[in-house]
XYZ file of N, CA and C in Angstrom:
375
model
N 53.871 -17.631 -3.412
C 53.813 -16.462 -2.574
C 54.486 -16.823 -1.252
N 55.519 -16.102 -0.861
C 56.225 -16.439 0.380
C 55.413 -16.056 1.600
N 55.415 -16.939 2.563
C 54.728 -16.707 3.827
C 55.773 -16.814 4.912
N 55.786 -15.829 5.801
C 56.739 -15.910 6.900
C 55.976 -16.118 8.200
N 56.521 -16.971 9.043
C 55.911 -17.283 10.326
C 56.930 -16.958 11.397
N 56.489 -16.277 12.444
C 57.403 -15.968 13.525
C 56.687 -16.073 14.855
N 57.457 -16.153 15.894
C 56.930 -16.293 17.247
C 56.450 -14.941 17.733
N 55.286 -14.955 18.439
C 54.727 -13.705 18.938
C 55.561 -13.130 20.066
N 56.442 -13.890 20.591
C 57.340 -13.382 21.630
C 56.674 -13.356 22.985
N 55.912 -12.309 23.276
C 55.361 -12.151 24.617
C 54.160 -13.066 24.864
N 53.541 -13.577 23.807
C 52.402 -14.476 23.976
C 52.865 -15.891 23.679
N 53.022 -16.710 24.704
C 53.530 -18.064 24.486
C 52.555 -18.913 23.674
N 53.081 -19.681 22.743
C 52.298 -20.592 21.943
C 51.560 -19.946 20.793
N 51.766 -18.639 20.550
C 51.060 -17.953 19.471
C 52.061 -17.620 18.382
N 51.725 -17.987 17.174
C 52.553 -17.663 16.022
C 51.786 -16.718 15.127
N 52.460 -15.751 14.547
C 51.839 -14.827 13.612
C 52.289 -15.187 12.215
N 51.378 -15.014 11.272
C 51.656 -15.347 9.885
C 51.556 -14.075 9.065
N 52.475 -13.907 8.137
C 52.465 -12.703 7.313
C 52.474 -13.102 5.853
N 51.523 -12.572 5.087
C 51.463 -12.788 3.646
C 51.664 -11.429 3.011
N 52.609 -11.332 2.064
C 52.845 -10.036 1.435
C 51.565 -9.489 0.788
N 51.322 -8.198 0.952
C 50.161 -7.536 0.372
C 48.934 -7.576 1.264
N 48.968 -8.358 2.324
C 47.841 -8.423 3.249
C 48.240 -7.713 4.525
N 47.280 -7.086 5.193
C 47.631 -6.402 6.433
C 48.097 -7.398 7.482
N 49.060 -6.966 8.257
C 49.594 -7.824 9.307
C 48.639 -7.903 10.475
N 48.946 -8.809 11.364
C 48.086 -9.045 12.522
C 47.981 -7.798 13.384
N 49.117 -7.134 13.611
C 49.091 -5.926 14.437
C 48.185 -4.865 13.810
N 48.273 -4.733 12.495
C 47.450 -3.734 11.792
C 45.976 -4.117 11.875
N 45.675 -5.397 11.742
C 44.296 -5.857 11.820
C 43.737 -5.652 13.219
N 44.548 -5.937 14.243
C 44.099 -5.737 15.625
C 43.891 -4.256 15.887
N 44.784 -3.429 15.393
C 44.651 -1.985 15.567
C 43.366 -1.470 14.914
N 43.074 -1.949 13.708
C 41.844 -1.546 13.008
C 40.621 -1.978 13.805
N 40.662 -3.187 14.327
C 39.548 -3.695 15.118
C 39.358 -2.870 16.387
N 40.459 -2.528 17.053
C 40.362 -1.703 18.261
C 39.741 -0.348 17.944
N 40.143 0.260 16.817
C 39.595 1.552 16.411
C 38.087 1.432 16.174
N 37.675 0.358 15.521
C 36.252 0.165 15.248
C 35.474 -0.025 16.542
N 36.044 -0.735 17.516
C 35.371 -0.942 18.794
C 35.236 0.392 19.523
N 36.289 1.224 19.495
C 36.222 2.532 20.149
C 35.123 3.369 19.504
N 35.055 3.359 18.171
C 34.012 4.131 17.487
C 32.638 3.569 17.833
N 32.520 2.262 17.948
C 31.254 1.652 18.314
C 30.846 2.087 19.708
N 31.791 2.070 20.632
C 31.487 2.499 21.990
C 31.096 3.967 22.020
N 31.753 4.782 21.198
C 31.423 6.208 21.150
C 30.028 6.391 20.567
N 29.717 5.666 19.500
C 28.417 5.799 18.863
C 27.315 5.346 19.810
N 27.560 4.254 20.531
C 26.551 3.720 21.428
C 26.746 4.259 22.838
N 27.332 5.394 22.925
C 27.634 5.958 24.230
C 26.435 6.608 24.891
N 26.717 7.491 25.846
C 25.656 8.127 26.630
C 24.644 8.840 25.728
N 23.375 8.681 26.057
C 22.321 9.362 25.316
C 21.728 8.548 24.183
N 22.419 7.503 23.754
C 21.916 6.722 22.624
C 20.622 5.987 22.972
N 20.516 5.498 24.186
C 19.298 4.786 24.593
C 18.115 5.745 24.567
N 18.324 6.966 25.065
C 17.239 7.950 25.074
C 16.818 8.316 23.650
N 17.803 8.447 22.770
C 17.505 8.766 21.372
C 16.738 7.618 20.727
N 17.167 6.405 20.994
C 16.481 5.234 20.462
C 15.050 5.164 20.999
N 14.880 5.408 22.288
C 13.544 5.374 22.893
C 12.655 6.454 22.282
N 13.209 7.640 22.063
C 12.425 8.718 21.445
C 12.024 8.338 20.028
N 12.946 7.718 19.313
C 12.627 7.261 17.955
C 11.518 6.219 17.962
N 11.576 5.309 18.913
C 10.532 4.284 19.033
C 9.184 4.916 19.359
N 9.184 5.931 20.252
C 7.925 6.621 20.568
C 7.366 7.290 19.324
N 8.247 7.883 18.523
C 7.807 8.514 17.283
C 7.206 7.502 16.321
N 7.841 6.350 16.199
C 7.327 5.298 15.314
C 5.972 4.812 15.813
N 5.855 4.617 17.120
C 4.568 4.161 17.675
C 3.474 5.197 17.438
N 3.817 6.467 17.565
C 2.827 7.529 17.309
C 2.401 7.509 15.840
N 3.360 7.328 14.937
C 3.036 7.257 13.511
C 2.138 6.063 13.212
N 2.416 4.932 13.837
C 1.596 3.738 13.625
C 0.190 3.974 14.162
N 0.076 4.652 15.305
C -1.251 4.954 15.862
C -2.046 5.821 14.891
N -1.391 6.800 14.281
C -2.060 7.658 13.294
C -2.501 6.819 12.097
N -1.617 5.949 11.622
C -1.966 5.096 10.474
C -3.151 4.195 10.813
N -3.195 3.670 12.034
C -4.322 2.818 12.433
C -5.622 3.606 12.452
N -5.582 4.843 12.954
C -6.798 5.673 12.961
C -7.275 5.938 11.543
N -6.338 6.256 10.665
C -6.694 6.510 9.263
C -7.257 5.236 8.633
N -6.622 4.110 8.904
C -7.098 2.849 8.344
C -8.488 2.515 8.878
N -8.731 2.749 10.164
C -10.060 2.499 10.727
C -11.109 3.389 10.064
N -10.749 4.661 9.856
C -11.667 5.586 9.191
C -11.944 5.122 7.756
N -10.909 4.696 7.056
C -11.079 4.219 5.681
C -11.919 2.941 5.648
N -11.723 2.070 6.628
C -12.520 0.846 6.700
C -13.991 1.184 6.891
N -14.286 2.137 7.780
C -15.676 2.547 7.997
C -16.264 3.157 6.718
N -15.488 3.986 6.032
C -15.960 4.580 4.779
C -16.209 3.507 3.725
N -15.323 2.537 3.635
C -15.481 1.462 2.664
C -16.734 0.636 2.971
N -16.979 0.373 4.246
C -18.178 -0.375 4.629
C -19.438 0.397 4.254
N -19.421 1.714 4.501
C -20.561 2.555 4.122
C -20.764 2.536 2.616
N -19.684 2.680 1.872
C -19.776 2.677 0.411
C -20.287 1.329 -0.107
N -19.832 0.252 0.505
C -20.291 -1.072 0.093
C -21.797 -1.194 0.306
N -22.277 -0.707 1.439
C -23.725 -0.708 1.690
C -24.470 0.151 0.686
N -23.924 1.330 0.394
C -24.551 2.223 -0.584
C -24.605 1.582 -1.968
N -23.550 0.874 -2.347
C -23.531 0.204 -3.650
C -24.628 -0.853 -3.698
N -24.820 -1.572 -2.612
C -25.891 -2.568 -2.560
C -27.253 -1.923 -2.766
N -27.481 -0.787 -2.104
C -28.749 -0.063 -2.268
C -28.905 0.408 -3.704
N -27.836 0.961 -4.263
C -27.890 1.445 -5.653
C -28.157 0.309 -6.637
N -27.562 -0.840 -6.399
C -27.813 -1.984 -7.283
C -29.286 -2.378 -7.246
N -29.881 -2.348 -6.063
C -31.315 -2.637 -5.947
C -32.136 -1.593 -6.680
N -31.749 -0.313 -6.528
C -32.470 0.765 -7.218
C -32.370 0.616 -8.729
N -31.185 0.287 -9.227
C -30.985 0.120 -10.673
C -31.822 -1.045 -11.182
N -31.891 -2.116 -10.420
C -32.718 -3.257 -10.832
C -34.174 -2.823 -10.933
N -34.652 -2.025 -9.971
C -36.020 -1.503 -10.027
C -36.217 -0.605 -11.232
N -35.237 0.240 -11.523
C -35.336 1.118 -12.691
C -35.385 0.316 -13.990
N -34.592 -0.732 -14.073
C -34.609 -1.574 -15.276
C -35.993 -2.184 -15.476
N -36.582 -2.618 -14.396
C -37.927 -3.192 -14.475
C -38.922 -2.133 -14.937
N -38.800 -0.929 -14.370
C -39.691 0.174 -14.764
C -39.513 0.523 -16.238
N -38.289 0.553 -16.725
C -38.018 0.872 -18.132
C -38.623 -0.196 -19.031
N -38.491 -1.457 -18.643
C -39.088 -2.535 -19.440
C -40.603 -2.374 -19.506
N -41.210 -2.019 -18.382
C -42.664 -1.797 -18.348
C -43.058 -0.608 -19.219
N -42.265 0.461 -19.161
C -42.543 1.635 -20.003
C -42.427 1.286 -21.485
N -41.437 0.504 -21.851
C -41.282 0.101 -23.254
C -42.505 -0.689 -23.717
N -42.976 -1.561 -22.858
C -44.169 -2.346 -23.195
C -45.376 -1.422 -23.366
N -45.513 -0.454 -22.451
C -46.628 0.504 -22.544
C -46.532 1.332 -23.818
N -45.347 1.777 -24.177
C -45.159 2.576 -25.391
C -45.496 1.740 -26.620
N -45.107 0.478 -26.616
C -45.432 -0.402 -27.752
C -46.940 -0.537 -27.889
N -47.660 -0.678 -26.761
C -49.120 -0.753 -26.793
C -49.722 0.560 -27.305
N -49.174 1.671 -26.867
C -49.669 2.975 -27.334
C -49.473 3.124 -28.836
N -48.357 2.672 -29.354
C -48.106 2.756 -30.794
C -49.140 1.933 -31.565
N -49.394 0.733 -31.065
C -50.401 -0.096 -31.718
C -51.771 0.594 -31.674
N -52.103 1.151 -30.522
C -53.392 1.855 -30.384
C -53.475 3.054 -31.315
N -52.397 3.802 -31.431
C -52.401 4.986 -32.311
C -52.521 4.558 -33.775
N -51.896 3.462 -34.148
C -52.033 2.980 -35.524
C -53.503 2.649 -35.827
N -54.153 2.009 -34.858
C -55.573 1.661 -35.037
C -56.430 2.916 -35.129
N -56.132 3.910 -34.304
C -56.879 5.177 -34.348
C -56.661 5.846 -35.692
N -55.428 5.904 -36.135
C -55.128 6.553 -37.415
C -55.764 5.784 -38.577
N -55.838 4.489 -38.480
C -56.454 3.687 -39.541
C -57.957 3.968 -39.627
N -58.586 4.216 -38.497
C -60.028 4.436 -38.470
C -60.433 5.864 -38.840
N -59.490 6.758 -38.783
C -59.830 8.173 -39.124
C -60.167 8.275 -40.601
N -61.116 9.212 -40.903
C -61.385 9.414 -42.324
C -60.170 10.076 -42.975
N -60.057 9.892 -44.226
C -58.934 10.480 -44.931
C -59.043 11.982 -44.889
N -57.904 12.599 -44.900
C -57.864 14.067 -44.844
C -58.404 14.627 -46.168
N -59.105 15.759 -46.099
C -59.599 16.357 -47.347
C -58.435 16.783 -48.224
N -58.672 16.737 -49.507
C -57.630 17.109 -50.460
C -57.355 18.603 -50.379
N -56.169 18.974 -50.593
C -55.776 20.375 -50.541
C -56.385 21.101 -51.730
N -56.803 22.348 -51.594
C -57.404 23.089 -52.675
C -56.437 23.855 -53.452
């Protein structure tokens, strides 16, 4: 691939290099200048105020999220306490059910004894 080198002329000690198919130095500098102008235009007057307003909006959104998170944390703490109470209640109910089962078993035994002691039913006529 041929490369040509020439003197920049007005800039002493600077040589420009040209490779076919690649943009030349002048074109690259021109593109860079255009991008800098667009950057200056984009970051021009009013941009700081817009950025500050955006930051205020973000801070307000974060404040709302923190309030919601605090509310959810309080609700979760309440629910955790309620679950603890319910677990205690369920344990008490299990104990009560076990006691009832024992009582029912005793009643069944008692009823069997009562039925065993009863006289036989009279025969049907």
